[in-house]
Coordinates of C-alpha atoms and ligand atoms in Angstrom, one line a residue:
X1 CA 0.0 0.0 0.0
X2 CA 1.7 3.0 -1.3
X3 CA -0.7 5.6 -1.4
X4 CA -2.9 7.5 0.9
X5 CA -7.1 7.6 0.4
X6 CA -7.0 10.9 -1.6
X7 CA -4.5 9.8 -3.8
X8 CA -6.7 6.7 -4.8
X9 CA -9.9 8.9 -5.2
X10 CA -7.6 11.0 -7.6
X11 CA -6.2 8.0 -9.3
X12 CA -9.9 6.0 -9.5
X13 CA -11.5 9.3 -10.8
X14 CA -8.2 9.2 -13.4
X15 CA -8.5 5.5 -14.7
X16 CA -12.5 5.7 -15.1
X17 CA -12.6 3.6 -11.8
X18 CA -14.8 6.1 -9.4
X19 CA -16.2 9.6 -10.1
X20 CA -17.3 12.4 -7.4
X21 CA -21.1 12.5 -8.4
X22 CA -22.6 15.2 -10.5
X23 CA -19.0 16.7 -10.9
X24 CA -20.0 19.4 -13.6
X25 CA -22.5 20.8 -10.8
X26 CA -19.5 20.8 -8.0
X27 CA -20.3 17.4 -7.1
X28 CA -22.2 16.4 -4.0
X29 CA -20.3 15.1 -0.7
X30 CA -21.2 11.6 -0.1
X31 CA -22.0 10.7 -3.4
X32 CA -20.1 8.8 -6.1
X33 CA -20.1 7.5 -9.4
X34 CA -18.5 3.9 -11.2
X35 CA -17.3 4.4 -14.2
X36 CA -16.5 2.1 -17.1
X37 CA -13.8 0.0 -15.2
X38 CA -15.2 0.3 -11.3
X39 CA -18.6 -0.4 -12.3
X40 CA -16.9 -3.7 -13.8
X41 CA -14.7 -4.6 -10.4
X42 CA -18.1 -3.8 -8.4
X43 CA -20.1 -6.5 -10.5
X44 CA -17.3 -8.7 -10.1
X45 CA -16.6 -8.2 -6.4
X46 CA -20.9 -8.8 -5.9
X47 CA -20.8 -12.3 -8.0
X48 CA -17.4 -13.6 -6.4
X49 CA -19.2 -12.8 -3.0
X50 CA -22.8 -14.3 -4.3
X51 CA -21.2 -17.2 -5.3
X52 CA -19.1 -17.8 -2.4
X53 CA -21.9 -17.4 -0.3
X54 CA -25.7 -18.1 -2.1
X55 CA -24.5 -20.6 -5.1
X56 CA -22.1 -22.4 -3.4
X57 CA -24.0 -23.5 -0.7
X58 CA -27.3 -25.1 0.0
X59 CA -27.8 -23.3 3.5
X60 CA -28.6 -20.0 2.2
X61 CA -30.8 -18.6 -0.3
X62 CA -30.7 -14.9 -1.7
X63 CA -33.5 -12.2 -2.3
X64 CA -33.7 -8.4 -4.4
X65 CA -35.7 -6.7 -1.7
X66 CA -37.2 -3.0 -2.4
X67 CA -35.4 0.1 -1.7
X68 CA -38.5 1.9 -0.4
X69 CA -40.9 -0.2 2.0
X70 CA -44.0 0.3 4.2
X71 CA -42.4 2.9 6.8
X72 CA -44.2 0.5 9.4
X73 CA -41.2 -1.4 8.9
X74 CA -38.5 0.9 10.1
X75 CA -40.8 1.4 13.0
X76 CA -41.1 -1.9 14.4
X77 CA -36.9 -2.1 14.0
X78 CA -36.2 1.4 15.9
X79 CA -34.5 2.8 13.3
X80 CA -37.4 5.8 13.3
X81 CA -36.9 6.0 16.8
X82 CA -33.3 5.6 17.2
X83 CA -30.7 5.3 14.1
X84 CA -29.0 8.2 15.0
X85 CA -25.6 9.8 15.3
X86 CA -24.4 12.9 17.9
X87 CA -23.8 16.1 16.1
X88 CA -22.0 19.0 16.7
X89 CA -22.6 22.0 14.8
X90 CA -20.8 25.2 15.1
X91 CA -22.4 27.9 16.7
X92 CA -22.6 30.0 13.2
X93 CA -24.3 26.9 12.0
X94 CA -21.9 27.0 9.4
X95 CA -20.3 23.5 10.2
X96 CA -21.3 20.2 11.3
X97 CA -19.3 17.3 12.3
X98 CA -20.1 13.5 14.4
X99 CA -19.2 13.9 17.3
X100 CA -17.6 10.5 18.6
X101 CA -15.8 10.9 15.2
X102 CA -14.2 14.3 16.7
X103 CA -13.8 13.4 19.7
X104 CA -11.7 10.1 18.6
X105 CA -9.8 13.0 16.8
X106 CA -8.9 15.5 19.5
X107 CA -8.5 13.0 22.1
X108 CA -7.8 9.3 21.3
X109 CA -9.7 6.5 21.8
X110 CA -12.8 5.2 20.7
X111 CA -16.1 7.4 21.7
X112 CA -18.9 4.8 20.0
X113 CA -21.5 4.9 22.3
X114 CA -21.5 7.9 23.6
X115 CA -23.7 10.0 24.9
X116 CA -24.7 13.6 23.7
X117 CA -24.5 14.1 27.7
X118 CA -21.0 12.8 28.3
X119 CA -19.6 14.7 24.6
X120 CA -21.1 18.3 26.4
X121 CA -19.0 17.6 29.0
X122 CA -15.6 16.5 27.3
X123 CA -16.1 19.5 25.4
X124 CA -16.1 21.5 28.3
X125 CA -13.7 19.5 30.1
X126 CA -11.2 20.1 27.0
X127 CA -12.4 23.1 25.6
X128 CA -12.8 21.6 22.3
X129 CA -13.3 23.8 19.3
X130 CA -13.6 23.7 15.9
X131 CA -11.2 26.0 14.2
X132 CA -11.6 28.2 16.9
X133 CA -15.4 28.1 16.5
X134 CA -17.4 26.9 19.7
X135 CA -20.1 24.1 19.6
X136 CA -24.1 24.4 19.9
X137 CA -25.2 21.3 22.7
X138 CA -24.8 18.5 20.9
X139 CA -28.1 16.5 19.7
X140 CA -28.9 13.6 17.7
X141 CA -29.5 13.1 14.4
X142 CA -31.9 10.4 12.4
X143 CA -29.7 9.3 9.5
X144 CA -32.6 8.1 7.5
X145 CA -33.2 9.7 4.0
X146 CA -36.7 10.4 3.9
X147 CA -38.9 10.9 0.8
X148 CA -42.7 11.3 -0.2
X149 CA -44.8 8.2 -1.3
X150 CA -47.1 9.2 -4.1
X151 CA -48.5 12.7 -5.1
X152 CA -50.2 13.5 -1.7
X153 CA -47.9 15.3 0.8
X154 CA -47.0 13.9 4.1
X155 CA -46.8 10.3 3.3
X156 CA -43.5 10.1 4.4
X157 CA -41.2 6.7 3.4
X158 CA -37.2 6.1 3.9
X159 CA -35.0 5.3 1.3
X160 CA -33.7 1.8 3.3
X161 CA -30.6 2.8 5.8
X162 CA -29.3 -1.5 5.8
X163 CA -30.7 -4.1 3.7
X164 CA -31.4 -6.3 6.6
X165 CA -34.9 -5.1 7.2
X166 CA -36.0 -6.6 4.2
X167 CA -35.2 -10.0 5.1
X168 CA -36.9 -9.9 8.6
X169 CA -40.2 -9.1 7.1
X170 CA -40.3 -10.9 4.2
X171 CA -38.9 -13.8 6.4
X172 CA -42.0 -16.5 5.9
X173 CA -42.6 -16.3 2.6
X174 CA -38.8 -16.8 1.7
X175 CA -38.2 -20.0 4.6
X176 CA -41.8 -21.3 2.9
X177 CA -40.8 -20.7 -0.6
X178 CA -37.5 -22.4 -0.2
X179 CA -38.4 -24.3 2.1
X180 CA -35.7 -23.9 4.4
X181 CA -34.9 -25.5 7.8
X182 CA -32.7 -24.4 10.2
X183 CA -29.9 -23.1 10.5
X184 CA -30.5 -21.4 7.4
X185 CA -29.5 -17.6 5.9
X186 CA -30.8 -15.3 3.8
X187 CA -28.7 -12.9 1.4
X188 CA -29.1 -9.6 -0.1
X189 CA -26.8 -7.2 -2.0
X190 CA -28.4 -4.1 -2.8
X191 CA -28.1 -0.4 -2.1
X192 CA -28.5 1.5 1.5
X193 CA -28.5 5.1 2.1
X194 CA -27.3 7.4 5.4
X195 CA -27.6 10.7 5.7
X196 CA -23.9 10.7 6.8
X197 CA -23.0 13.9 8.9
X198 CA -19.9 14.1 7.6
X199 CA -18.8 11.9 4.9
X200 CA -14.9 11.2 4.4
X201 CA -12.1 9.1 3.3
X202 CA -13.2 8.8 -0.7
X203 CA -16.1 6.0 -0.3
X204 CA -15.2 4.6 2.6
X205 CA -17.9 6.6 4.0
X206 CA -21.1 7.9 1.6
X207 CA -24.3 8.8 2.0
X208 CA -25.5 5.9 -1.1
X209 CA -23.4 2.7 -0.8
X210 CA -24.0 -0.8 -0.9
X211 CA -24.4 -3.9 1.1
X212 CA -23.4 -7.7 1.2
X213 CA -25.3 -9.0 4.2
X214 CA -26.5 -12.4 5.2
X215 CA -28.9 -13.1 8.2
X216 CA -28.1 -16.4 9.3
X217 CA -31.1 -17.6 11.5
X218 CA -30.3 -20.6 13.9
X219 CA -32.7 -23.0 16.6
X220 CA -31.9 -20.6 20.1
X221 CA -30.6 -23.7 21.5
X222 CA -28.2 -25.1 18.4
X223 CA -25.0 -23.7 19.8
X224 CA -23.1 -25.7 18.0
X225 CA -22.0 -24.6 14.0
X226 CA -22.1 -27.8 11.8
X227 CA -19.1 -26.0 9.5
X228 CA -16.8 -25.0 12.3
X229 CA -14.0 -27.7 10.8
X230 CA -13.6 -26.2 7.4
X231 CA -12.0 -22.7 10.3
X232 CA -10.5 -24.5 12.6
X233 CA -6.8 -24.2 11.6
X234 CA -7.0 -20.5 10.5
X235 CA -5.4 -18.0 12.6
X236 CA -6.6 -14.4 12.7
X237 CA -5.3 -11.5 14.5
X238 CA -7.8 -11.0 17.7
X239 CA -8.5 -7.8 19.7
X240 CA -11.3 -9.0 22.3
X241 CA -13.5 -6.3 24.3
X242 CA -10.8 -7.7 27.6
X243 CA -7.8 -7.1 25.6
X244 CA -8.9 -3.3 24.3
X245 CA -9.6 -2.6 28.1
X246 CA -6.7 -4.0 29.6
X247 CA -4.7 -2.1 26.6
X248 CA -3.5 -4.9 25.0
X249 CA -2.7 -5.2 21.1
X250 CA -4.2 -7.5 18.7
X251 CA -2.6 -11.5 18.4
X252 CA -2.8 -14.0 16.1
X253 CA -5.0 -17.2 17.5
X254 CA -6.2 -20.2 15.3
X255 CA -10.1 -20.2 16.0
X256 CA -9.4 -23.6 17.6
X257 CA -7.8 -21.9 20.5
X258 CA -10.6 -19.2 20.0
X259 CA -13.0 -21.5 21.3
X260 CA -10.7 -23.1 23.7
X261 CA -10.3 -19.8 25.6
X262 CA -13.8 -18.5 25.0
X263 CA -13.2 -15.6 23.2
X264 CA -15.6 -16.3 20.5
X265 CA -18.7 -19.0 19.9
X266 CA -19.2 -21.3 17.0
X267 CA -20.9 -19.8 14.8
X268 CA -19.3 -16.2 15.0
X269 CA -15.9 -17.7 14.7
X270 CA -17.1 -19.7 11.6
X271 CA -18.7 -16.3 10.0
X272 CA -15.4 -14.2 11.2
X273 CA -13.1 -16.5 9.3
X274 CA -14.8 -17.6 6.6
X275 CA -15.4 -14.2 5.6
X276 CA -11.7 -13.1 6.0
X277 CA -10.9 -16.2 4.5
X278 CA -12.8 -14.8 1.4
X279 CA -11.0 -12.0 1.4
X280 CA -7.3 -13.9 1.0
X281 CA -8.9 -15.8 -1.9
X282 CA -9.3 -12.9 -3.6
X283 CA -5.1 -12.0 -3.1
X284 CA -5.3 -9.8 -0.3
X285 CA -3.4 -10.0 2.7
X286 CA -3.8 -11.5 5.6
X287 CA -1.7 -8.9 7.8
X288 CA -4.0 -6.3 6.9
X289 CA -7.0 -8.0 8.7
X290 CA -8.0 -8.0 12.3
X291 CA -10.9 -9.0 14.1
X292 CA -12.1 -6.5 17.2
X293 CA -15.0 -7.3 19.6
X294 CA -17.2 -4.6 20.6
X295 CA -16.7 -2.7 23.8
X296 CA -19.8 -3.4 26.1
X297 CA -21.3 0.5 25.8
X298 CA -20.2 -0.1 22.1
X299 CA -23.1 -2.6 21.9
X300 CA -26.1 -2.1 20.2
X301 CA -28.7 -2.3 22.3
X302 CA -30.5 -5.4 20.3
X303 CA -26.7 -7.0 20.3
X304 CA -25.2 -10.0 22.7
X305 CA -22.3 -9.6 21.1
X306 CA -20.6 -8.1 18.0
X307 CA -17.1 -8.2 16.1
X308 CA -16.1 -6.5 13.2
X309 CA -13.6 -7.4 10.5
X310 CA -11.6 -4.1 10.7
X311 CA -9.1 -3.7 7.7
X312 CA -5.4 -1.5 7.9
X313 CA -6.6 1.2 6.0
X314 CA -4.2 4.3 5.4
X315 CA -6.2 6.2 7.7
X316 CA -5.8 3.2 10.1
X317 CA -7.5 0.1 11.5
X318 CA -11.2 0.5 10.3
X319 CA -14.9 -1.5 10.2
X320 CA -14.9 -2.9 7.4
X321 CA -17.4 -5.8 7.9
X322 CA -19.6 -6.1 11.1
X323 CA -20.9 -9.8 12.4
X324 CA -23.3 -8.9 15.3
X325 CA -25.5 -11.2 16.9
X326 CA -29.2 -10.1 17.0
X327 CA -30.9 -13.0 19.0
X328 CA -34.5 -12.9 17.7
X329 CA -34.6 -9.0 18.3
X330 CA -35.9 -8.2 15.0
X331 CA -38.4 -11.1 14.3
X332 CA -40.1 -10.4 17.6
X333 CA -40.6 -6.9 16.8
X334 CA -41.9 -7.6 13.5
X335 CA -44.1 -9.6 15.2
X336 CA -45.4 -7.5 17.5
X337 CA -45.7 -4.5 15.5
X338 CA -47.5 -6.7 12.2
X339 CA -49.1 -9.0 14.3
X340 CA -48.5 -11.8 12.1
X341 CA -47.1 -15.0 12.9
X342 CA -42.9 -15.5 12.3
X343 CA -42.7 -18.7 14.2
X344 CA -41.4 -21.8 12.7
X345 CA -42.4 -25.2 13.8
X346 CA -39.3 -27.2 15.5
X347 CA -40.1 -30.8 14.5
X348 CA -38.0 -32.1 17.2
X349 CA -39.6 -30.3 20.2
X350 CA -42.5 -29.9 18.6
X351 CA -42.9 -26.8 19.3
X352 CA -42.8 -23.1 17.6
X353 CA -39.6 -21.4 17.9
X354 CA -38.9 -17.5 16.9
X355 CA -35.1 -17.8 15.6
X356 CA -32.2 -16.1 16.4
X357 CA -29.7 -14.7 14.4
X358 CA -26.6 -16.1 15.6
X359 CA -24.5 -13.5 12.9
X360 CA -25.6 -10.8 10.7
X361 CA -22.0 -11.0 8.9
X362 CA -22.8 -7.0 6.5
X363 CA -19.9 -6.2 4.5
X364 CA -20.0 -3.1 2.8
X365 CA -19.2 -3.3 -1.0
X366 CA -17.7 0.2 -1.5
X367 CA -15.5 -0.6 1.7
X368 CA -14.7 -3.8 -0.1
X369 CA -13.6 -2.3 -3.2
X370 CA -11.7 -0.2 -1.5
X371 CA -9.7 -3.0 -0.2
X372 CA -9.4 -4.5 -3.0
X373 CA -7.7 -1.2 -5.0
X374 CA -5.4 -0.8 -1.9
X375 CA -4.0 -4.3 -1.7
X376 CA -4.0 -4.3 -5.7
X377 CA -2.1 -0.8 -6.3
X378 CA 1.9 -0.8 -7.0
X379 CA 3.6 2.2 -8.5
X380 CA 6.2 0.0 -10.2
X381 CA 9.1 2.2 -10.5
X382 CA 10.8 -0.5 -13.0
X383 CA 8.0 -0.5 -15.1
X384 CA 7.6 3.4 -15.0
X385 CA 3.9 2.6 -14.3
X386 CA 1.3 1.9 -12.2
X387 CA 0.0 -1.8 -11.7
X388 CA -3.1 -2.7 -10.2
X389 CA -2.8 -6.4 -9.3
X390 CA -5.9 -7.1 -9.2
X391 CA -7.4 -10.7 -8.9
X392 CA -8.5 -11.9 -12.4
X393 CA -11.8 -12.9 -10.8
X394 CA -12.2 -9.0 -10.2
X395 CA -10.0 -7.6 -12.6
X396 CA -12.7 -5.1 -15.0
X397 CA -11.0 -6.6 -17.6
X398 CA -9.6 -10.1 -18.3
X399 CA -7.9 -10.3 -21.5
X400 CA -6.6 -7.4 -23.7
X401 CA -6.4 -7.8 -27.9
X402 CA -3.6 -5.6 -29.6
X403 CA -2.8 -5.4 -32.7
X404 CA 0.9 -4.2 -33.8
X405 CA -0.5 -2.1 -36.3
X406 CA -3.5 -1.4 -37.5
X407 CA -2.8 -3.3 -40.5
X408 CA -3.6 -6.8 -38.6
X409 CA -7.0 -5.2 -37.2
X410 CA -8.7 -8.1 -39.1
X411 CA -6.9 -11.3 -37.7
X412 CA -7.0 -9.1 -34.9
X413 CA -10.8 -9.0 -34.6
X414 CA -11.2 -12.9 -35.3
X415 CA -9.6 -13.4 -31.9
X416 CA -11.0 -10.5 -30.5
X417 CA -14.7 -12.3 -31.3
X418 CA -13.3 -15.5 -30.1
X419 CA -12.4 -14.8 -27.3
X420 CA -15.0 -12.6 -26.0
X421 CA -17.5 -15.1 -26.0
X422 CA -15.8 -16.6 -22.7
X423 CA -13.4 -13.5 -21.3
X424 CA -14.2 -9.9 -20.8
X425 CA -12.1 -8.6 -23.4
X426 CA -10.9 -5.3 -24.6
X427 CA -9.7 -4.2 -28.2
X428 CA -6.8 -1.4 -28.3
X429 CA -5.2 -0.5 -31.8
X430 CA -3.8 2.8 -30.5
X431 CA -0.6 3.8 -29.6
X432 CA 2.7 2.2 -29.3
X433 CA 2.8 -1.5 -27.4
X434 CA 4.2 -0.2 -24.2
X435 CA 1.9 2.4 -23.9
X436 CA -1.1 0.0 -24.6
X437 CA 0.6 -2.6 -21.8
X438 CA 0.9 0.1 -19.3
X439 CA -2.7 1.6 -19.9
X440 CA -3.8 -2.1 -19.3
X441 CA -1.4 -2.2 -16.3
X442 CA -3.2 0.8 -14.5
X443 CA -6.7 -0.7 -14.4
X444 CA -5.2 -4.0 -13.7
X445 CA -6.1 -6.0 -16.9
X446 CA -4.4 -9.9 -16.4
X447 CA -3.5 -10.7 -19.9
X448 CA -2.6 -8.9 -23.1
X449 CA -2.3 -10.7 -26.4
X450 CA -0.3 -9.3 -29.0
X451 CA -0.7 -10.3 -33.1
X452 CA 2.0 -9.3 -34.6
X453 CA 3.4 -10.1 -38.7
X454 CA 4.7 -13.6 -37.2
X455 CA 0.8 -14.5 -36.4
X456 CA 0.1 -14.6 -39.7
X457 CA 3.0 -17.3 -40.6
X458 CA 3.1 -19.4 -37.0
X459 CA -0.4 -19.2 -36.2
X460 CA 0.7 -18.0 -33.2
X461 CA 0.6 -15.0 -30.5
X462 CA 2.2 -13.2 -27.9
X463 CA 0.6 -13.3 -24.5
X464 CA 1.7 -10.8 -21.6
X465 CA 1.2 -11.9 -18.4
X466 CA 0.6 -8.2 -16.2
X467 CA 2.2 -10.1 -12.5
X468 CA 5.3 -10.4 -14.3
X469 CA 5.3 -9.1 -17.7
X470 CA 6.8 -12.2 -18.8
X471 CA 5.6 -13.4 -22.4
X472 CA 4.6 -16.4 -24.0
X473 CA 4.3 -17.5 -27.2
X474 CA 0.3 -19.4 -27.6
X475 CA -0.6 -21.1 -30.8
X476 CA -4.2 -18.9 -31.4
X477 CA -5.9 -22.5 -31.4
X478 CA -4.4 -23.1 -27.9
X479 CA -5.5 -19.6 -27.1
X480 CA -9.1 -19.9 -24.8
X481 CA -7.8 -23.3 -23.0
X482 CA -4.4 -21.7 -21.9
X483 CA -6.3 -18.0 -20.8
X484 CA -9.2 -20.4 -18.8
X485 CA -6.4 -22.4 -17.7
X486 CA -4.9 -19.3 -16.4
X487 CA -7.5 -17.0 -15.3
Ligands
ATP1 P1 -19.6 2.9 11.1 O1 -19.4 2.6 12.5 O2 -18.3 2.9 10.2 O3 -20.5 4.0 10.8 P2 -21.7 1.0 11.2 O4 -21.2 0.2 12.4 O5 -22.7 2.0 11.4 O6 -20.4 1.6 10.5 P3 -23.2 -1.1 10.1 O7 -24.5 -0.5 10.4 O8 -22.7 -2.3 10.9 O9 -22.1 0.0 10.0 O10 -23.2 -1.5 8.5 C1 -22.6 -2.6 8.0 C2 -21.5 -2.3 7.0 O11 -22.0 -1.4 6.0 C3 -20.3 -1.6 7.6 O12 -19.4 -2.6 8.1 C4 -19.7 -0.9 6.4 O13 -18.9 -1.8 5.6 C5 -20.9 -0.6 5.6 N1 -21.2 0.9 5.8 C6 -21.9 1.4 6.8 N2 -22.0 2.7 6.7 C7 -21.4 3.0 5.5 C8 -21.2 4.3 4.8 N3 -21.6 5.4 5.3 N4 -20.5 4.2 3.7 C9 -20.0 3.1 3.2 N5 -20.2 1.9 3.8 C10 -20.9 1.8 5.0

């Protein structure tokens, strides 16, 4: 990692990775836009992760849930009530900031969960000021975007703040339709917007971003995770709640001896791993992972326990995945506020049980991406270029088609229609060879095949691989098995 979070955002707006939104207007703060090559890595990054975790297994099924549902629904969850953040705002109104954000800032330490009481009194304590500018009393702040329903005014709906929601309510039809028995978990990648009170560190954190989330429901009494053995051996580096108050910092532990010591049960050291474990599959690396439990007051209040995945970020250790347990917090209020039903029969007690969600493992996709162009980006000094080693699973592009000159466009093209059919491929006559490899080199593209005069006698071409830039010389009927082979 060689470059700070502003240098990306300059070098993704640069490669046609990520815009700032609505740019020609000033842009808007929170707000961003894929281009031609990001919006590629994001489709990638969602299918590698849907596979991995809907396809793959037979445990969990996916859904597409609305953006906009009955506002009864973020009633009954407390998000109308209580999905808020502190604020401070500058007594000339002029600026506002979060303030366990500010307070981390100015004095160290972690300020989630605290409370607008204790932040007037640090302030005062301190004497805290922004630019010289004094605070208003801090208040909170619903983070819900909120929007009218219809032509008649007043009929107020919220553009969704998490995708989880969804799930909870739509829970029976989607255990009856696929008739799932537990444990079981339902997925959903889609979008989720927060009216962010200050937005920073490129899309790290927006106001519009997106969601990977799984609610993985359990029997209250099956403590016991059926695919603990395929974690067992993997070591991650641990901060517990017990560590972070005795000031202790992070070690590496197998989850076996996880669940010897009791730092972690079953199923969250199953979800914490696996999803790391994801992450390594897709090259990144493993020292730039942590897991840290949640500080008691840190809790939320639904939450028996919570750990995030926090990744080594420029701007330091940071959430980038949360895996809380939620009991059967949010079924039972669903229940109570809709009055239906959201019971399922337990065959073996015969009996109704309301599940629990033993993990709510929510990754967010922007953060994700964000990893990924971090761990991927080298300015290769050698080279004279950058070179975004990106995984080929992810990569926007797969396999690059070059001509030497435009003269061989046509046996060119043949390959080009070949080999699109199974590759995402790109087709670059321009510009001298080295210029073409390196353009292919900044947005990370695996494979470049070159036709040159030769191909036309040996049949043959030149493929580049972008790790290396070693090249090999692939008869154009070997072509497809080698790049499958490779990619
Ligand atoms: P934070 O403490 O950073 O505000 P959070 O604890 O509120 O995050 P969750 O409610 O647990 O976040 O959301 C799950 C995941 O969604 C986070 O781990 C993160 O990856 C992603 N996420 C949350 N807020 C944002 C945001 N404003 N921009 C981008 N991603 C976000």
């Amino acid at each position: 990692m060689t470059i700070n979070v502003e240098e990306m955002a300059v070098f993704c707006k640069r490669k046609g990775i990520i815009y700032p939104s609505s740019e020609i207007y000033g842009g808007l703060s929170g707000f961003f836009d894929y281009g031609p090559y990001g919006s590629e890595i994001k489709r990638n990054v969602v299918n590698a992760w849907w596979k991995e975790w809907v396809r793959s297994r037979e445990d969990i099924v996916g859904i597409d849930g609305s953006i906009i549902a009955n506002p009864k629904i973020w009633k009954a969850s407390g998000h109308v009530d209580g999905f808020s953040d502190l604020i401070l705002e500058t007594e000339d109104g002029k600026e506002q900031i979060r303030a366990d954000h500010f307070l981390e800032e100015q004095l160290g330490g972690n300020f989630d969960g605290v409370t607008s009481d204790e932040v007037n009194k640090l302030l005062k304590k301190h004497n805290l000021t922004l630019k010289g500018k004094k605070f208003k009393e801090c208040v909170s702040f619903n983070m819900m975007f909120t929007t009218n329903i219809g032509p008649k005014q007043g009929n107020i709906g919220y553009l969704r703040p998490e995708t989880a929601q969804i799930i909870f309510a739509d829970f029976k039809l989607i255990q009856e339709n696929a008739r799932l028995k537990l444990p079981f978990g339902i997925a959903q990648v889609g979008k989720a917007f927060r009216n962010e009170i200050s937005p920073r560190n490129f899309i790290f954190r927006s106001r519009e971003f997106e969601q990977l989330e799984i609610e993985y429901f359990i029997h209250p009494k099956q403590t016991k995770c059926p695919y603990i053995d395929e974690v067992k051996d993997f070591s991650m580096s641990v901060l517990s709640a017990e560590m972070q108050e005795k000031g202790e910092k992070a070690v590496s532990m197998s989850v076996k001896e996880l669940l010897k010591k009791k730092i972690l049960q079953e199923w969250h050291a199953y979800f914490l791993a696996k999803n790391i474990k994801w992450f390594l599959k897709l090259g990144c690396n493993p020292k730039n992972f942590r897991i840290r439990q949640h500080l008691k007051d840190e809790l939320a209040h639904y939450s028996s326990d919570c750990w995030d995945i926090e990744y080594k970020f420029p701007f330091g250790f940071k959430e980038l995945q949360g895996v809380a347990d939620r009991s059967d917090y949010d079924l039972s209020k669903h229940i109570k506020h809709s009055g239906k039903d959201l019971s399922l029969f337990d065959e073996e007690t015969k009996s109704k049980v309301v599940p629990h969600v033993v993990a709510e493992p929510s990754l967010g996709l922007d953060r994700a991406i964000l990893v990924f162009l971090f761990e991927a980006y080298n300015d290769d000094k050698k080279r004279g270029n950058i070179v975004l080693n990106l995984h080929p699973k992810i990569a926007p592009l797969q396999v690059a088609i070059l001509p030497l000159v435009k003269k061989l466009d046509d046996e060119s093209r043949k390959i080009f229609e070949d080999l699109k059919e199974d590759f995402n491929c790109f087709f670059d006559n321009g510009g001298s060879i080295g210029r073409r490899y390196a353009r292919m080199d900044e947005i990370g593209t695996p494979f470049c095949v070159t036709i040159d005069f030769e191909s036309l006698e040996d049949k043959a071409v030149t493929v580049r691989d972008r790790e290396t830039t070693k090249q090999e010389r692939i008869k154009i009927s070997e072509l497809k098995t080698y790049l499958r082979n490779k990619l």
